[in-house]
Amino acid sequence: MKQIANWALNVATMRGSSYADARIVSQKGRALTTKNGKVGSASDADSIGMSVRVLADGAWGFAASEDLSRAGVEATAARAVEIARASAQVKQQDVRLAPEKSVTAEWTTPHAIDPFSISVEQNIALLLNVDSELRAVAGITLAESNLNFNREEQWFVSSEGSDIHQTKYSAGAGYTAYAFAGNEIQKRSYPNSYGGQWQNKGYELIEELKLLQNARRIAEEAVALHSADQCPEGTFDIILDSSQLGLQIHESIGHPIELDRVLGMEANFAGTSFLTLDKLRTLRYGSEMVNVVADARQEHGPGLGTFGFDDEGVPAQCTPIITNGLFTGYLSSRETAHTIGENRSGGTLRAEGWNRLPMIRMTNISLLPGEKPLSLEQLIASTDHGILMQTNRSWSIDDRRYNFQFGCEIGWEIKHGKRARMVKNPSYSGITTEFWNSLDAICSRDEWTLWGTPNCGKGQPQQVMGTGHGAAPSRFRKVKVGSAYKGS
Amino acid sequence: MLARDQAADIFDRIKRLSGADEIEVLFSGGRFALTRFANNTIHQNVAEENHVVSVRTVFDGRTARATTNRFDDDGLRGAVESSEALAKVQHADSDLLPMPDSREAAGSADSSVRATQFPSRHFAQTAAISPQLRAGTVKKIVEVAQKHKLTTAGIFSNSETVEGIFNSRGLSDWHTQTLAEVSITMLGADSSGWQKANSPDVADLDPPALAEIAAKKALDSAHPGEIPAGKYTVILEPAAVLDMVGFMFWDYSGMAILDQRSFLTGRIGSQLFGDNITIWDDATHPGQTGSLFDGEGMRRLRVPLVENGVVKRVVYARATAERMKRSEHRDQAGPIEVTGHGFPLPNEMGEMPLNIVFAAPQDPQTLAQMIASTERGVLVTRLWYIREVEPYEKMLTGMTRDGTFLVENGRVRQGVRNFRFNESLIHMLSNVEAMSAPRRACGEESFDMVVPAMRVRDFNFTEVTKF
């Protein structure tokens, strides 16, 4: 594969590129689903191809093809240079790349069990058992479950001499129970909504999730929501469970710190960011206890944003994003690092596959746990009146990442330190920095989970990327609750 | 580009590799190129070529799919073996039907549809767009921005794609298409404007003209004021209408009724919207794109989904129709007929209408006429980050974006800060006061449709953001 990639580099260099890299990527995926007692879908997919990214005349060109013959590879490289020269017709200044040492490396996701080594029969049996448990509860009208496994092998070479072979594994699993009655559809999901929990791990993730053990409870909660009261509207202290907080981090911290957004590169589609460059090391993003990192290193955990090297050959790093409440860092790339006075990329450039241009993506954007021991139950016990919200149901935020609104699947009104009643349709909304400044308690490490978001969309053409978000249940004071239903 | 006769040869090779009772092969792919610009600079510029072959095998009521982009013998053999291995370990599915033959696929269309000669959706001039031509077009857009002292961001793309299906009962169909698309955002210091359009024929697009409209929106919305959240009469441009209504069409599906996840459960045949709302699914409409066959090769029918506000029908894949006929929901499911809207099997979602066409109102008004007859309201260019809050009332939340204006006494008064809305689609489509003539429109939250601009009363804005 390295030889094939070098064919591309040679042509790009001969045609005058000042920089070139080539990625050959082989991806394999398996998706299994069940629905109401049957296999919903069973499919395998594989894809292999190569892309060439070049700088010529100070501008970028990118071309990708499934054709790995020598003629095909060389034509792709030539096309990339031709495109770069066309780009140079409309530029304000030349692209500058932050320096990066070339590296020769091998890296593989640590995993105990290759997920593709587990038989399909075993996987389907697990899902059907879960399905059976869900539908054993009277009132469940629809049960859906899924298992997903992915393997991605990449060969990266650059004209600067880097040669990196990297293999990543990921797994995901989850289920949802729906209950339709009267004029209402309620649902509960486990361990998270929209596909469950995902990590860069082997099959051991599936064994850790205790899917079957939680199915009955989840189904019972879905049915019980029909008898629950509507979540009250007003200003409340709220406690978010770790999965909902993971998505809150994703939307209101992870996206606004993407430096390409800040610089206007996403203005037409994904949007920009309120985090203009003047806010670095001056903005009080959150309360003193808010510490957020962007950490792609294995030692942070097996998140979907964990890797050895990003897709322009920069090693995984940990960047402090919010330090004791102060905004301290962006997600950057070799092209953008200089705009924040850095002489090295933060290592966040990733592509969905061989046929997509790498772009700044979240790695693992995590809220560090509280240092003092604090369990969720202790946090509830210390809350006089509030709402505990669990598992995301809807999410929306404006294109500069100020105003957000989230809905959750289930809520619990807390009174005098106890869960007083279940409430349905809980939602909350706010302004990003006001919200993070209202945080006054974070549970400790034993309540912390590194969640996976497998479906983050960005870019044109749009790319879907997996990101990681570590979080422990946390409390926020005086948050607007229920305005989603106001006036409806 | 993969040609139909090449695909037929590949299908024959695949058939020889498989011992399945039945086999179906889907082909898709082609060439795609996109030039992306921001800060008046081309900052990303990409091109790709890729084709995919997807093999579905059936053994005694069990089916599965495997997909690859490797067309050599090893790649095809691997896909066949994966598909067969996945299929063989399953339990037989009594709802799985034999694959359709050509007669069944074509026979699902009524004679008027079958007799229609469809104009080509493939245009050589779109396929031939070069990187230099894309860059030249972007340069003209940037010149518009610079003329108005704005910065611009956006894309100009073109593609040439194929979609094909072959099965072991002799069915085969093939579709080729081109598409050119331009999307433009113009940014001022505290304002922005946006326009987007696409078409199979690049000659239908006028990027400099769109750039001028986007620039005018950015200039007119400079120094936005803040007005309080509340219920307003809104004038939604077609892209905003499309992005809202797109969230309901997943529910116009027989499978969604069977699953009781549709907001139409118990409502088919009832007056759900205003009597000025009539909606079709029509793959043959000149403003539409895409193939005329579904994931099993069935011909897509023209289906009346809503007539004068009454929900008339949902669409059906073959197996869904058979299931519905045996179901306890059959008396509340509308006409049960295979309509040619199925997704490739196996899948959990069944089917969906994807070629939405709103009928023209009796008295269409231009956007200018709607504004002129509005005493107080909000003009919305575009919506963003729409999500479903409540599934049965179809309540959606989202934001306005890139050109939101206060209208007073028949005039656009000023730009205003963007709103968050929480609005039921049922409520919205019951409160439409005026519509323009429908046209092909595209947004970012939903698929392309033929939709009008709408003036809607009592639209529920719940919060205001900071810009």
mmCIF file of C-alpha atoms in Angstrom, chain B residues 146-466:
data_model
loop_
_atom_site.group_PDB
_atom_site.id
_atom_site.type_symbol
_atom_site.label_atom_id
_atom_site.label_comp_id
_atom_site.label_asym_id
_atom_site.label_seq_id
_atom_site.Cartn_x
_atom_site.Cartn_y
_atom_site.Cartn_z
ATOM 1 C CA GLN B 146 -16.395 42.602 -2.676
ATOM 2 C CA LYS B 147 -18.606 45.074 -4.540
ATOM 3 C CA HIS B 148 -20.850 45.226 -1.468
ATOM 4 C CA LYS B 149 -17.968 45.107 1.051
ATOM 5 C CA LEU B 150 -19.099 41.715 2.293
ATOM 6 C CA THR B 151 -17.375 38.368 2.636
ATOM 7 C CA THR B 152 -18.821 35.238 1.150
ATOM 8 C CA ALA B 153 -18.835 31.523 1.854
ATOM 9 C CA GLY B 154 -20.449 28.693 -0.020
ATOM 10 C CA ILE B 155 -20.148 25.898 -2.530
ATOM 11 C CA PHE B 156 -20.464 25.195 -6.216
ATOM 12 C CA SER B 157 -20.663 21.491 -7.044
ATOM 13 C CA ASN B 158 -21.497 19.151 -9.864
ATOM 14 C CA SER B 159 -22.065 15.435 -10.069
ATOM 15 C CA GLU B 160 -22.821 12.708 -12.560
ATOM 16 C CA THR B 161 -24.302 9.605 -10.976
ATOM 17 C CA VAL B 162 -25.858 6.270 -11.788
ATOM 18 C CA GLU B 163 -28.326 4.091 -9.950
ATOM 19 C CA GLY B 164 -29.249 0.625 -11.113
ATOM 20 C CA ILE B 165 -30.971 -2.562 -10.054
ATOM 21 C CA PHE B 166 -30.855 -6.117 -11.409
ATOM 22 C CA ASN B 167 -32.446 -9.215 -9.920
ATOM 23 C CA SER B 168 -32.546 -12.912 -10.672
ATOM 24 C CA ARG B 169 -36.190 -12.733 -11.781
ATOM 25 C CA GLY B 170 -35.150 -10.657 -14.778
ATOM 26 C CA LEU B 171 -35.907 -7.206 -13.455
ATOM 27 C CA SER B 172 -33.462 -4.485 -14.382
ATOM 28 C CA ASP B 173 -33.627 -0.714 -14.375
ATOM 29 C CA TRP B 174 -31.103 2.080 -14.699
ATOM 30 C CA HIS B 175 -31.007 5.796 -13.986
ATOM 31 C CA THR B 176 -28.387 8.394 -14.817
ATOM 32 C CA GLN B 177 -28.461 11.922 -13.548
ATOM 33 C CA THR B 178 -26.427 15.061 -13.230
ATOM 34 C CA LEU B 179 -26.789 17.749 -10.606
ATOM 35 C CA ALA B 180 -25.249 21.183 -10.218
ATOM 36 C CA GLU B 181 -25.658 23.033 -6.962
ATOM 37 C CA VAL B 182 -24.722 26.442 -5.650
ATOM 38 C CA SER B 183 -25.105 27.714 -2.109
ATOM 39 C CA ILE B 184 -24.043 31.210 -1.090
ATOM 40 C CA THR B 185 -23.799 32.980 2.263
ATOM 41 C CA MET B 186 -22.942 36.659 2.364
ATOM 42 C CA LEU B 187 -21.634 37.996 5.642
ATOM 43 C CA GLY B 188 -21.562 41.535 6.968
ATOM 44 C CA ALA B 189 -20.233 42.669 10.321
ATOM 45 C CA ASP B 190 -23.430 41.743 12.150
ATOM 46 C CA SER B 191 -25.664 40.242 9.490
ATOM 47 C CA SER B 192 -25.857 37.600 6.799
ATOM 48 C CA GLY B 193 -27.887 36.486 3.805
ATOM 49 C CA TRP B 194 -28.216 33.149 2.027
ATOM 50 C CA GLN B 195 -29.387 31.562 -1.196
ATOM 51 C CA LYS B 196 -29.183 28.036 -2.567
ATOM 52 C CA ALA B 197 -30.323 26.314 -5.745
ATOM 53 C CA ASN B 198 -29.706 23.118 -7.655
ATOM 54 C CA SER B 199 -30.742 21.496 -10.880
ATOM 55 C CA PRO B 200 -29.770 18.623 -13.168
ATOM 56 C CA ASP B 201 -29.040 21.277 -15.788
ATOM 57 C CA VAL B 202 -26.431 23.832 -14.777
ATOM 58 C CA ALA B 203 -27.996 26.254 -17.270
ATOM 59 C CA ASP B 204 -30.890 26.631 -14.812
ATOM 60 C CA LEU B 205 -28.581 28.189 -12.230
ATOM 61 C CA ASP B 206 -27.558 31.831 -12.079
ATOM 62 C CA PRO B 207 -24.926 32.057 -9.312
ATOM 63 C CA PRO B 208 -24.190 35.806 -9.653
ATOM 64 C CA ALA B 209 -27.906 36.588 -9.384
ATOM 65 C CA LEU B 210 -28.201 34.413 -6.285
ATOM 66 C CA ALA B 211 -25.141 36.160 -4.871
ATOM 67 C CA GLU B 212 -26.823 39.520 -5.350
ATOM 68 C CA ILE B 213 -29.956 38.357 -3.513
ATOM 69 C CA ALA B 214 -27.882 36.950 -0.644
ATOM 70 C CA ALA B 215 -25.887 40.202 -0.506
ATOM 71 C CA LYS B 216 -29.053 42.291 -0.385
ATOM 72 C CA LYS B 217 -30.300 40.206 2.541
ATOM 73 C CA ALA B 218 -27.017 40.727 4.377
ATOM 74 C CA LEU B 219 -27.096 44.461 3.760
ATOM 75 C CA ASP B 220 -30.782 44.846 4.625
ATOM 76 C CA SER B 221 -30.408 42.925 7.887
ATOM 77 C CA ALA B 222 -27.404 44.908 9.135
ATOM 78 C CA HIS B 223 -27.646 46.259 12.694
ATOM 79 C CA PRO B 224 -30.427 43.839 13.642
ATOM 80 C CA GLY B 225 -32.890 44.947 16.273
ATOM 81 C CA GLU B 226 -34.387 42.676 18.896
ATOM 82 C CA ILE B 227 -38.098 42.063 19.097
ATOM 83 C CA PRO B 228 -39.572 39.848 21.792
ATOM 84 C CA ALA B 229 -40.412 36.202 21.318
ATOM 85 C CA GLY B 230 -44.073 35.395 20.846
ATOM 86 C CA LYS B 231 -46.576 34.388 18.216
ATOM 87 C CA TYR B 232 -46.076 36.151 14.915
ATOM 88 C CA THR B 233 -47.366 36.030 11.404
ATOM 89 C CA VAL B 234 -44.379 34.662 9.490
ATOM 90 C CA ILE B 235 -43.535 34.658 5.823
ATOM 91 C CA LEU B 236 -41.453 31.550 5.200
ATOM 92 C CA GLU B 237 -39.428 31.463 2.002
ATOM 93 C CA PRO B 238 -39.548 28.097 0.163
ATOM 94 C CA ALA B 239 -36.306 26.821 1.736
ATOM 95 C CA ALA B 240 -37.739 27.440 5.208
ATOM 96 C CA VAL B 241 -41.004 25.692 4.319
ATOM 97 C CA LEU B 242 -39.104 22.712 2.921
ATOM 98 C CA ASP B 243 -36.920 22.302 5.972
ATOM 99 C CA MET B 244 -39.965 22.320 8.262
ATOM 100 C CA VAL B 245 -42.345 20.067 6.357
ATOM 101 C CA GLY B 246 -39.598 17.584 5.519
ATOM 102 C CA PHE B 247 -39.807 16.309 9.063
ATOM 103 C CA MET B 248 -43.255 14.826 8.544
ATOM 104 C CA PHE B 249 -42.768 12.712 5.447
ATOM 105 C CA TRP B 250 -41.057 9.859 7.282
ATOM 106 C CA ASP B 251 -44.509 9.340 8.777
ATOM 107 C CA TYR B 252 -46.316 8.993 5.420
ATOM 108 C CA SER B 253 -45.354 5.358 5.395
ATOM 109 C CA GLY B 254 -47.341 2.179 5.865
ATOM 110 C CA MET B 255 -44.554 0.814 8.023
ATOM 111 C CA ALA B 256 -44.699 3.872 10.286
ATOM 112 C CA ILE B 257 -48.421 3.216 10.767
ATOM 113 C CA LEU B 258 -47.762 -0.442 11.552
ATOM 114 C CA ASP B 259 -45.068 0.574 14.017
ATOM 115 C CA GLN B 260 -47.351 3.208 15.597
ATOM 116 C CA ARG B 261 -44.563 5.755 15.325
ATOM 117 C CA SER B 262 -46.374 7.942 12.787
ATOM 118 C CA PHE B 263 -48.254 11.096 13.717
ATOM 119 C CA LEU B 264 -50.806 9.911 11.160
ATOM 120 C CA THR B 265 -51.756 6.919 13.293
ATOM 121 C CA GLY B 266 -55.528 7.177 13.633
ATOM 122 C CA ARG B 267 -55.617 10.311 11.480
ATOM 123 C CA ILE B 268 -55.669 9.062 7.867
ATOM 124 C CA GLY B 269 -58.856 10.311 6.251
ATOM 125 C CA SER B 270 -59.199 13.207 8.657
ATOM 126 C CA GLN B 271 -58.854 16.939 8.037
ATOM 127 C CA LEU B 272 -55.494 17.551 9.661
ATOM 128 C CA PHE B 273 -54.401 20.720 7.814
ATOM 129 C CA GLY B 274 -56.012 23.755 6.249
ATOM 130 C CA ASP B 275 -58.105 23.114 3.147
ATOM 131 C CA ASN B 276 -55.571 25.032 1.055
ATOM 132 C CA ILE B 277 -52.949 22.296 1.558
ATOM 133 C CA THR B 278 -52.630 19.626 -1.141
ATOM 134 C CA ILE B 279 -49.484 17.529 -1.406
ATOM 135 C CA TRP B 280 -48.410 14.869 -3.896
ATOM 136 C CA ASP B 281 -45.488 12.569 -4.173
ATOM 137 C CA ASP B 282 -44.541 12.658 -7.836
ATOM 138 C CA ALA B 283 -41.177 11.393 -9.073
ATOM 139 C CA THR B 284 -42.090 12.409 -12.616
ATOM 140 C CA HIS B 285 -42.624 16.093 -11.828
ATOM 141 C CA PRO B 286 -40.276 18.311 -13.895
ATOM 142 C CA GLY B 287 -39.061 19.964 -10.706
ATOM 143 C CA GLN B 288 -38.024 16.657 -9.228
ATOM 144 C CA THR B 289 -34.866 14.562 -9.417
ATOM 145 C CA GLY B 290 -34.003 10.952 -8.771
ATOM 146 C CA SER B 291 -34.867 7.611 -10.268
ATOM 147 C CA LEU B 292 -38.336 6.421 -11.145
ATOM 148 C CA PHE B 293 -37.904 3.073 -9.356
ATOM 149 C CA ASP B 294 -37.635 2.174 -5.715
ATOM 150 C CA GLY B 295 -35.272 -0.044 -3.732
ATOM 151 C CA GLU B 296 -36.821 -3.213 -5.151
ATOM 152 C CA GLY B 297 -37.166 -1.841 -8.672
ATOM 153 C CA MET B 298 -40.870 -0.996 -8.411
ATOM 154 C CA ARG B 299 -42.060 1.948 -10.486
ATOM 155 C CA ARG B 300 -42.800 4.983 -8.331
ATOM 156 C CA LEU B 301 -46.466 5.993 -8.521
ATOM 157 C CA ARG B 302 -47.809 9.512 -8.286
ATOM 158 C CA VAL B 303 -49.536 9.491 -4.907
ATOM 159 C CA PRO B 304 -51.910 12.082 -3.436
ATOM 160 C CA LEU B 305 -50.796 12.343 0.188
ATOM 161 C CA VAL B 306 -52.963 15.296 1.265
ATOM 162 C CA GLU B 307 -55.970 16.744 -0.549
ATOM 163 C CA ASN B 308 -57.472 20.003 0.665
ATOM 164 C CA GLY B 309 -56.058 19.391 4.117
ATOM 165 C CA VAL B 310 -57.290 15.795 4.397
ATOM 166 C CA VAL B 311 -54.621 13.097 4.774
ATOM 167 C CA LYS B 312 -55.542 10.714 1.966
ATOM 168 C CA ARG B 313 -52.819 8.145 1.702
ATOM 169 C CA VAL B 314 -49.454 6.906 2.817
ATOM 170 C CA VAL B 315 -46.972 5.072 0.600
ATOM 171 C CA TYR B 316 -46.253 1.353 0.622
ATOM 172 C CA ALA B 317 -43.413 -0.950 -0.210
ATOM 173 C CA ARG B 318 -44.466 -4.417 -1.374
ATOM 174 C CA ALA B 319 -44.047 -6.261 1.903
ATOM 175 C CA THR B 320 -45.557 -3.424 3.932
ATOM 176 C CA ALA B 321 -48.700 -3.494 1.821
ATOM 177 C CA GLU B 322 -49.112 -7.223 2.383
ATOM 178 C CA ARG B 323 -48.550 -6.834 6.118
ATOM 179 C CA MET B 324 -51.002 -3.975 6.330
ATOM 180 C CA LYS B 325 -53.721 -5.993 4.614
ATOM 181 C CA ARG B 326 -53.468 -8.524 7.466
ATOM 182 C CA SER B 327 -53.069 -5.927 10.182
ATOM 183 C CA GLU B 328 -55.480 -4.634 12.799
ATOM 184 C CA HIS B 329 -54.644 -1.163 11.453
ATOM 185 C CA ARG B 330 -55.840 -1.904 7.913
ATOM 186 C CA ASP B 331 -59.141 -0.064 8.262
ATOM 187 C CA GLN B 332 -57.336 3.106 9.310
ATOM 188 C CA ALA B 333 -54.521 2.933 6.796
ATOM 189 C CA GLY B 334 -56.085 4.501 3.714
ATOM 190 C CA PRO B 335 -55.870 2.784 0.328
ATOM 191 C CA ILE B 336 -53.420 -0.112 0.651
ATOM 192 C CA GLU B 337 -51.505 -0.381 -2.608
ATOM 193 C CA VAL B 338 -47.870 -0.891 -3.532
ATOM 194 C CA THR B 339 -46.728 2.600 -4.542
ATOM 195 C CA GLY B 340 -43.036 2.084 -5.382
ATOM 196 C CA HIS B 341 -41.505 3.926 -2.446
ATOM 197 C CA GLY B 342 -39.652 1.125 -0.690
ATOM 198 C CA PHE B 343 -36.105 1.379 0.573
ATOM 199 C CA PRO B 344 -33.626 -1.329 -0.416
ATOM 200 C CA LEU B 345 -34.197 -4.500 1.613
ATOM 201 C CA PRO B 346 -33.591 -5.433 4.333
ATOM 202 C CA ASN B 347 -34.508 -2.326 6.295
ATOM 203 C CA GLU B 348 -36.577 -1.323 9.305
ATOM 204 C CA MET B 349 -38.174 1.834 7.901
ATOM 205 C CA GLY B 350 -40.124 0.350 4.994
ATOM 206 C CA GLU B 351 -40.755 3.254 2.690
ATOM 207 C CA MET B 352 -41.065 7.002 2.386
ATOM 208 C CA PRO B 353 -42.209 9.573 -0.185
ATOM 209 C CA LEU B 354 -39.144 11.454 -1.416
ATOM 210 C CA ASN B 355 -40.496 13.439 -4.369
ATOM 211 C CA ILE B 356 -42.770 15.900 -2.614
ATOM 212 C CA VAL B 357 -44.758 18.381 -4.667
ATOM 213 C CA PHE B 358 -47.135 20.930 -3.145
ATOM 214 C CA ALA B 359 -50.083 21.796 -5.349
ATOM 215 C CA ALA B 360 -50.345 25.379 -6.530
ATOM 216 C CA PRO B 361 -52.827 27.478 -4.558
ATOM 217 C CA GLN B 362 -55.893 28.905 -6.273
ATOM 218 C CA ASP B 363 -54.585 32.447 -5.896
ATOM 219 C CA PRO B 364 -50.797 32.323 -5.765
ATOM 220 C CA GLN B 365 -49.063 35.401 -4.416
ATOM 221 C CA THR B 366 -45.506 36.462 -4.912
ATOM 222 C CA LEU B 367 -43.283 36.939 -1.890
ATOM 223 C CA ALA B 368 -43.530 40.690 -2.482
ATOM 224 C CA GLN B 369 -47.325 40.520 -2.462
ATOM 225 C CA MET B 370 -47.290 38.562 0.798
ATOM 226 C CA ILE B 371 -45.044 41.160 2.385
ATOM 227 C CA ALA B 372 -47.168 44.018 1.038
ATOM 228 C CA SER B 373 -50.325 42.580 2.604
ATOM 229 C CA THR B 374 -48.762 41.894 6.018
ATOM 230 C CA GLU B 375 -49.442 44.406 8.750
ATOM 231 C CA ARG B 376 -46.874 42.983 11.174
ATOM 232 C CA GLY B 377 -44.839 39.844 10.820
ATOM 233 C CA VAL B 378 -41.463 38.217 10.418
ATOM 234 C CA LEU B 379 -39.865 37.295 7.086
ATOM 235 C CA VAL B 380 -37.727 34.136 7.385
ATOM 236 C CA THR B 381 -35.088 33.264 4.772
ATOM 237 C CA ARG B 382 -33.877 30.018 6.196
ATOM 238 C CA LEU B 383 -34.166 27.711 9.214
ATOM 239 C CA TRP B 384 -31.496 25.774 11.033
ATOM 240 C CA TYR B 385 -30.995 22.799 13.351
ATOM 241 C CA ILE B 386 -34.571 21.639 13.318
ATOM 242 C CA ARG B 387 -35.398 18.701 15.580
ATOM 243 C CA GLU B 388 -38.568 16.967 16.618
ATOM 244 C CA VAL B 389 -39.642 17.830 20.157
ATOM 245 C CA GLU B 390 -42.918 15.911 20.299
ATOM 246 C CA PRO B 391 -43.685 13.210 17.736
ATOM 247 C CA TYR B 392 -47.505 13.002 17.688
ATOM 248 C CA GLU B 393 -48.276 16.705 17.427
ATOM 249 C CA LYS B 394 -45.173 16.931 15.255
ATOM 250 C CA MET B 395 -43.789 19.781 17.289
ATOM 251 C CA LEU B 396 -40.440 20.954 15.987
ATOM 252 C CA THR B 397 -37.810 23.286 17.361
ATOM 253 C CA GLY B 398 -35.139 25.158 15.438
ATOM 254 C CA MET B 399 -33.651 28.545 14.687
ATOM 255 C CA THR B 400 -34.029 31.207 12.038
ATOM 256 C CA ARG B 401 -30.813 32.031 10.192
ATOM 257 C CA ASP B 402 -29.179 34.220 7.538
ATOM 258 C CA GLY B 403 -31.818 36.868 6.959
ATOM 259 C CA THR B 404 -34.668 37.376 9.452
ATOM 260 C CA PHE B 405 -36.671 40.574 9.062
ATOM 261 C CA LEU B 406 -39.460 42.488 10.757
ATOM 262 C CA VAL B 407 -42.286 43.324 8.351
ATOM 263 C CA GLU B 408 -44.523 46.244 9.278
ATOM 264 C CA ASN B 409 -47.280 47.924 7.298
ATOM 265 C CA GLY B 410 -46.470 45.972 4.178
ATOM 266 C CA ARG B 411 -42.744 46.695 4.157
ATOM 267 C CA VAL B 412 -39.567 45.006 5.285
ATOM 268 C CA ARG B 413 -38.699 47.285 8.184
ATOM 269 C CA GLN B 414 -35.357 45.958 9.482
ATOM 270 C CA GLY B 415 -33.315 42.887 10.268
ATOM 271 C CA VAL B 416 -34.005 41.296 13.637
ATOM 272 C CA ARG B 417 -32.118 38.926 15.868
ATOM 273 C CA ASN B 418 -32.752 35.286 15.203
ATOM 274 C CA PHE B 419 -35.508 33.373 16.953
ATOM 275 C CA ARG B 420 -35.922 29.883 18.336
ATOM 276 C CA PHE B 421 -39.276 28.398 17.390
ATOM 277 C CA ASN B 422 -41.290 25.555 18.900
ATOM 278 C CA GLU B 423 -44.087 24.931 16.461
ATOM 279 C CA SER B 424 -46.386 22.042 15.564
ATOM 280 C CA LEU B 425 -46.440 21.163 11.883
ATOM 281 C CA ILE B 426 -50.138 20.381 12.213
ATOM 282 C CA HIS B 427 -50.719 23.850 13.622
ATOM 283 C CA MET B 428 -48.510 25.482 11.003
ATOM 284 C CA LEU B 429 -50.180 23.820 8.017
ATOM 285 C CA SER B 430 -53.586 24.715 9.463
ATOM 286 C CA ASN B 431 -52.704 28.400 9.590
ATOM 287 C CA VAL B 432 -51.424 29.091 6.094
ATOM 288 C CA GLU B 433 -52.927 32.364 4.912
ATOM 289 C CA ALA B 434 -51.182 32.685 1.558
ATOM 290 C CA MET B 435 -48.820 30.777 -0.705
ATOM 291 C CA SER B 436 -46.685 31.462 -3.729
ATOM 292 C CA ALA B 437 -46.528 29.249 -6.793
ATOM 293 C CA PRO B 438 -44.516 26.149 -5.774
ATOM 294 C CA ARG B 439 -40.998 25.769 -7.137
ATOM 295 C CA ARG B 440 -38.052 23.447 -6.728
ATOM 296 C CA ALA B 441 -36.244 24.440 -3.552
ATOM 297 C CA CYS B 442 -33.413 23.100 -1.453
ATOM 298 C CA GLY B 443 -32.328 23.657 2.118
ATOM 299 C CA GLU B 444 -30.008 21.919 4.547
ATOM 300 C CA GLU B 445 -32.376 20.161 6.954
ATOM 301 C CA SER B 446 -34.418 18.126 4.516
ATOM 302 C CA PHE B 447 -34.470 16.817 0.977
ATOM 303 C CA ASP B 448 -35.259 18.898 -2.106
ATOM 304 C CA MET B 449 -38.949 19.501 -2.873
ATOM 305 C CA VAL B 450 -41.342 21.535 -4.959
ATOM 306 C CA VAL B 451 -42.806 23.899 -2.372
ATOM 307 C CA PRO B 452 -44.302 27.375 -2.121
ATOM 308 C CA ALA B 453 -43.398 30.248 0.142
ATOM 309 C CA MET B 454 -46.039 30.509 2.873
ATOM 310 C CA ARG B 455 -47.494 33.142 5.098
ATOM 311 C CA VAL B 456 -48.463 31.501 8.381
ATOM 312 C CA ARG B 457 -50.265 33.113 11.303
ATOM 313 C CA ASP B 458 -49.499 32.511 14.987
ATOM 314 C CA PHE B 459 -46.098 30.936 14.431
ATOM 315 C CA ASN B 460 -44.592 30.265 17.848
ATOM 316 C CA PHE B 461 -41.222 31.891 18.529
ATOM 317 C CA THR B 462 -40.186 31.026 22.084
ATOM 318 C CA GLU B 463 -36.747 32.624 22.498
ATOM 319 C CA VAL B 464 -34.391 35.158 20.913
ATOM 320 C CA THR B 465 -30.687 34.523 20.492
ATOM 321 C CA LYS B 466 -27.790 36.978 20.703
#
